[in-house]
PDB file of C-alpha atoms in Angstrom:
ATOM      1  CA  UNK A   1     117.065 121.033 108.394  1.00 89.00           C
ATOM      2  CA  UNK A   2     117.038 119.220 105.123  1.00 94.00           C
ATOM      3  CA  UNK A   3     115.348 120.599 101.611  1.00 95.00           C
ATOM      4  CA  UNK A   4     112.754 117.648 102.670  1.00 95.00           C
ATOM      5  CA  UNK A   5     112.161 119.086 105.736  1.00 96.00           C
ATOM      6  CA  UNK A   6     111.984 122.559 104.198  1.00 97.00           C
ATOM      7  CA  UNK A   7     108.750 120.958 102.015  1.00 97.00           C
ATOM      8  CA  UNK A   8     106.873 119.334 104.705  1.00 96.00           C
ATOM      9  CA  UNK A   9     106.760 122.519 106.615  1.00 97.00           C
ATOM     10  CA  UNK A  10     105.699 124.658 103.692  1.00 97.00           C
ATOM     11  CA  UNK A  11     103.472 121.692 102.548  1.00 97.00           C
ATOM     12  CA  UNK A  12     101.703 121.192 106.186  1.00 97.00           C
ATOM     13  CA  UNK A  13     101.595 125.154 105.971  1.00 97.00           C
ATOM     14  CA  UNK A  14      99.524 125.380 103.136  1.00 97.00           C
ATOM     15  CA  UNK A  15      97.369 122.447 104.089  1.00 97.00           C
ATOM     16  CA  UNK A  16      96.428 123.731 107.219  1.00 96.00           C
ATOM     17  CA  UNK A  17      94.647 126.889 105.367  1.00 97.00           C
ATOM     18  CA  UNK A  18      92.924 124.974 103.056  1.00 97.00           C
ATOM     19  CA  UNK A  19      94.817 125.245  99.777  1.00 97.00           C
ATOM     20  CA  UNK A  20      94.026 122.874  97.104  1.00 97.00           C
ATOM     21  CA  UNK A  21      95.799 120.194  94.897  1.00 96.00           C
ATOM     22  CA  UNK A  22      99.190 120.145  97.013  1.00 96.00           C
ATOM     23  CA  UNK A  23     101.739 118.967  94.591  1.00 96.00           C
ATOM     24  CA  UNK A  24     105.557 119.066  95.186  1.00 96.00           C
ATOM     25  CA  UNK A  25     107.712 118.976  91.874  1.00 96.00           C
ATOM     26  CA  UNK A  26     111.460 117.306  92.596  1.00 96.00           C
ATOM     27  CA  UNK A  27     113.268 119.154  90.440  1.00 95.00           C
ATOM     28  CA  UNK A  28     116.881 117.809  91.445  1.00 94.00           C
ATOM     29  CA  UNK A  29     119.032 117.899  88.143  1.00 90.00           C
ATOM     30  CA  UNK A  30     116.536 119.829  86.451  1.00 90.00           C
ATOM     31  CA  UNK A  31     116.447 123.553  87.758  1.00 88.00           C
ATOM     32  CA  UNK A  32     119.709 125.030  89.722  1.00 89.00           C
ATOM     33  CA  UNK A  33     116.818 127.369  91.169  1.00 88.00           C
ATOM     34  CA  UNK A  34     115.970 125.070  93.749  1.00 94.00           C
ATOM     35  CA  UNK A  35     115.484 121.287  94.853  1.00 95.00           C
ATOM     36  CA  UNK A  36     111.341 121.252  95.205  1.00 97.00           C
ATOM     37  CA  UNK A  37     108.971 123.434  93.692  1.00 96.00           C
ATOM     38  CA  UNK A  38     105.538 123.263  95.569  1.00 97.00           C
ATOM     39  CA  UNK A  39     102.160 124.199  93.711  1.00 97.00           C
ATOM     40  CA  UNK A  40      99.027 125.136  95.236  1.00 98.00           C
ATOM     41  CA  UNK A  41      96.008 127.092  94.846  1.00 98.00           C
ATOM     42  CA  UNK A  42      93.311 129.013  96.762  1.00 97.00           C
ATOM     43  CA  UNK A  43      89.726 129.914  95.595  1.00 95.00           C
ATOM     44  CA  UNK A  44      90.120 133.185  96.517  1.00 96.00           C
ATOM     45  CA  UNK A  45      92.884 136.684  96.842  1.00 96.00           C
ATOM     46  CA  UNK A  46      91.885 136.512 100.511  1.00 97.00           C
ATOM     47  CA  UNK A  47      92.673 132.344 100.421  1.00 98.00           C
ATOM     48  CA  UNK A  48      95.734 132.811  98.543  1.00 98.00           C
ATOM     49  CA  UNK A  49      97.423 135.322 100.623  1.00 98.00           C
ATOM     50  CA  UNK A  50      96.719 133.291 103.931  1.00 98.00           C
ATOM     51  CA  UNK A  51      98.208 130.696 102.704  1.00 98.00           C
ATOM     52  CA  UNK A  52     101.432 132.216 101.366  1.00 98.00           C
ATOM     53  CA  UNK A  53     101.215 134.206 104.631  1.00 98.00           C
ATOM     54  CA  UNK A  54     101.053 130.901 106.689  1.00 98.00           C
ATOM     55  CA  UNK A  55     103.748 129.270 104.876  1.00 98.00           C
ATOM     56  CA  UNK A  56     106.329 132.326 105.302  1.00 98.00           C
ATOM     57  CA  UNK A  57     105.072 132.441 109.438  1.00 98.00           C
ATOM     58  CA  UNK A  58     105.794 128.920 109.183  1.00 98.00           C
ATOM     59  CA  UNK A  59     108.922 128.541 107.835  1.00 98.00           C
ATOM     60  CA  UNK A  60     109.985 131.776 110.308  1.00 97.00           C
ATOM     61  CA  UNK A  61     109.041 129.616 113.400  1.00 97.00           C
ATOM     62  CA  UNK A  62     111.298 126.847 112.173  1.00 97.00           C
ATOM     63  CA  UNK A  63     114.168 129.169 111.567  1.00 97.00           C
ATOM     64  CA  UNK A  64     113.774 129.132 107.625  1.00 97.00           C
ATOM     65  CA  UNK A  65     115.384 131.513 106.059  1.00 96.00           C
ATOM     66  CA  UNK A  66     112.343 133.184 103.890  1.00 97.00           C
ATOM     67  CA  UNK A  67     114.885 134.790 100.972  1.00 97.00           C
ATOM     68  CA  UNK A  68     111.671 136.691  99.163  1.00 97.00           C
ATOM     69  CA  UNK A  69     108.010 136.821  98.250  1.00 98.00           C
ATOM     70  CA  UNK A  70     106.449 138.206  95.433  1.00 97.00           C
ATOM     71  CA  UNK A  71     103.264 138.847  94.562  1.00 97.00           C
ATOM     72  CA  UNK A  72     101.639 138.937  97.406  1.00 96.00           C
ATOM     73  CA  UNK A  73      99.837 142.112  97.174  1.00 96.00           C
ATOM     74  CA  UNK A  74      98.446 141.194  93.671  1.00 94.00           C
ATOM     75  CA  UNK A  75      97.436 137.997  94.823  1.00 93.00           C
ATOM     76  CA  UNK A  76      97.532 136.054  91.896  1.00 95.00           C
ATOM     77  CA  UNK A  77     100.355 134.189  92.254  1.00 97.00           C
ATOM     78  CA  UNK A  78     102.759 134.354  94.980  1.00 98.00           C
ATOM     79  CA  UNK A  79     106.303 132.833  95.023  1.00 98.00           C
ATOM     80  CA  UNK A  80     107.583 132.376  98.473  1.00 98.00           C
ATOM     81  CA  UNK A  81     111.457 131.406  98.249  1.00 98.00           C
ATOM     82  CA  UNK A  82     112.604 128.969 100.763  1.00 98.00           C
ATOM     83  CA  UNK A  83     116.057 128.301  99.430  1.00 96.00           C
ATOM     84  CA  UNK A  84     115.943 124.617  98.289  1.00 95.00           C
ATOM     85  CA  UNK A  85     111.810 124.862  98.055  1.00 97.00           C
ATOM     86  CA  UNK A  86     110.182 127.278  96.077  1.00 97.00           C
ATOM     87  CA  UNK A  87     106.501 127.956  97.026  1.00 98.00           C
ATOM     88  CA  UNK A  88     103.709 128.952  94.247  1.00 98.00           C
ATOM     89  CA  UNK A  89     100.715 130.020  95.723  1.00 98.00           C
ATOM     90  CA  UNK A  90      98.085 130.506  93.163  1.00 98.00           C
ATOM     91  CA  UNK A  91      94.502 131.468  92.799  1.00 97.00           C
ATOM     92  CA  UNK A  92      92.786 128.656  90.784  1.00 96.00           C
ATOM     93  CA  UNK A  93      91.990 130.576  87.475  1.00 96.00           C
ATOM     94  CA  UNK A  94      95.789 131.743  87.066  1.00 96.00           C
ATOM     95  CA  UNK A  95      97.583 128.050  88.111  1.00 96.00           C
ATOM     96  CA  UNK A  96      95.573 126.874  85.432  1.00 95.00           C
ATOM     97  CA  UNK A  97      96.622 129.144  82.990  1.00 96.00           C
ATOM     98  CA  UNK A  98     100.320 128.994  83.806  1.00 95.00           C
ATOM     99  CA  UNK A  99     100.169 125.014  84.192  1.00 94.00           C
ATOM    100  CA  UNK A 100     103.249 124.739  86.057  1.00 91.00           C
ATOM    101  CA  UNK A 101     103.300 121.030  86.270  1.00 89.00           C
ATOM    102  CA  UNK A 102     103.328 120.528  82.575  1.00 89.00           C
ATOM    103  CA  UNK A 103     106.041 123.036  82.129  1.00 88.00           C
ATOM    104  CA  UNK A 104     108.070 121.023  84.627  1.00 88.00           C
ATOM    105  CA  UNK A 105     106.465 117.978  83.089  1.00 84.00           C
ATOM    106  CA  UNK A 106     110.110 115.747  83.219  1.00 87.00           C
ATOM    107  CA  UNK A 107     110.120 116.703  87.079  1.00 91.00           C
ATOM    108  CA  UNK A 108     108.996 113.844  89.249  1.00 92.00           C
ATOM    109  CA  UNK A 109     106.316 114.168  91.796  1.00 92.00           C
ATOM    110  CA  UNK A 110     107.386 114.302  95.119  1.00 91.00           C
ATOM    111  CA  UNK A 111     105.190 112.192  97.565  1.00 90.00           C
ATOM    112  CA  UNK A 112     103.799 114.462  99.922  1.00 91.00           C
ATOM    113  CA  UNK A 113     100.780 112.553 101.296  1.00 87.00           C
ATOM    114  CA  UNK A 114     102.221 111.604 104.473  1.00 86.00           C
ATOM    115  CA  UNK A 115     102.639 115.249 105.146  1.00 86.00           C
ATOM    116  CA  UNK A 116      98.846 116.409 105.035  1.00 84.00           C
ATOM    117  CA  UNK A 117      96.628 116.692 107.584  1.00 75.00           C
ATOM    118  CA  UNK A 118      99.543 115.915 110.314  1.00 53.00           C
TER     119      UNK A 118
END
């Protein structure tokens, strides 16, 4: 399974329970941390823990290797590490504050459309 496939389950994941603004960050030659970081957000600690809960389940049934995740009882922000796709789960208030898209600014967006709602 390729880093791209990696994404479109944790993307289709997250989609599926509702979490907002999907974005996927290619950050090839940028970060040695991984090759996609995806950023979403849920409305609420209850939203944002499905989803990060979905996406792990997810990646499990497709024989991803889920190396951590953090956060999950706080429920603020979640990191689920995939390997090659990094997964921040976010409740709204928080993503905005950390703005993780204009951190990574210089990191291209990834289209992902074709991936939501399959």
């Amino acid at each position: 399974m390729t880093e791209r496939d990696i994404l479109r389950v944790a993307v289709q994941a997250a989609d599926e329970k509702k979490a907002e603004n999907i974005v996927a960050l290619n950050m090839k030659g940028i970060s040695p941390v991984a090759d996609y970081f995806m950023i979403c957000h849920g409305n609420s600690d209850k939203q944002v823990q499905a989803i990060a809960r979905e996406i792990k389940e997810k990646a499990e049934e497709h024989d991803i290797l889920v190396k951590r995740v953090e956060g999950f009882d706080e429920a603020s922000w979640i990191l689920v590490d995939l390997g090659d796709v990094v997964v921040h789960v976010f409740r709204k208030e928080d993503r905005e504050y950390y703005n993780l898209e204009r951190l990574w600014g210089d990191a291209p967006l990834e289209q992902i459309e074709s991936d939501l709602g399959a």
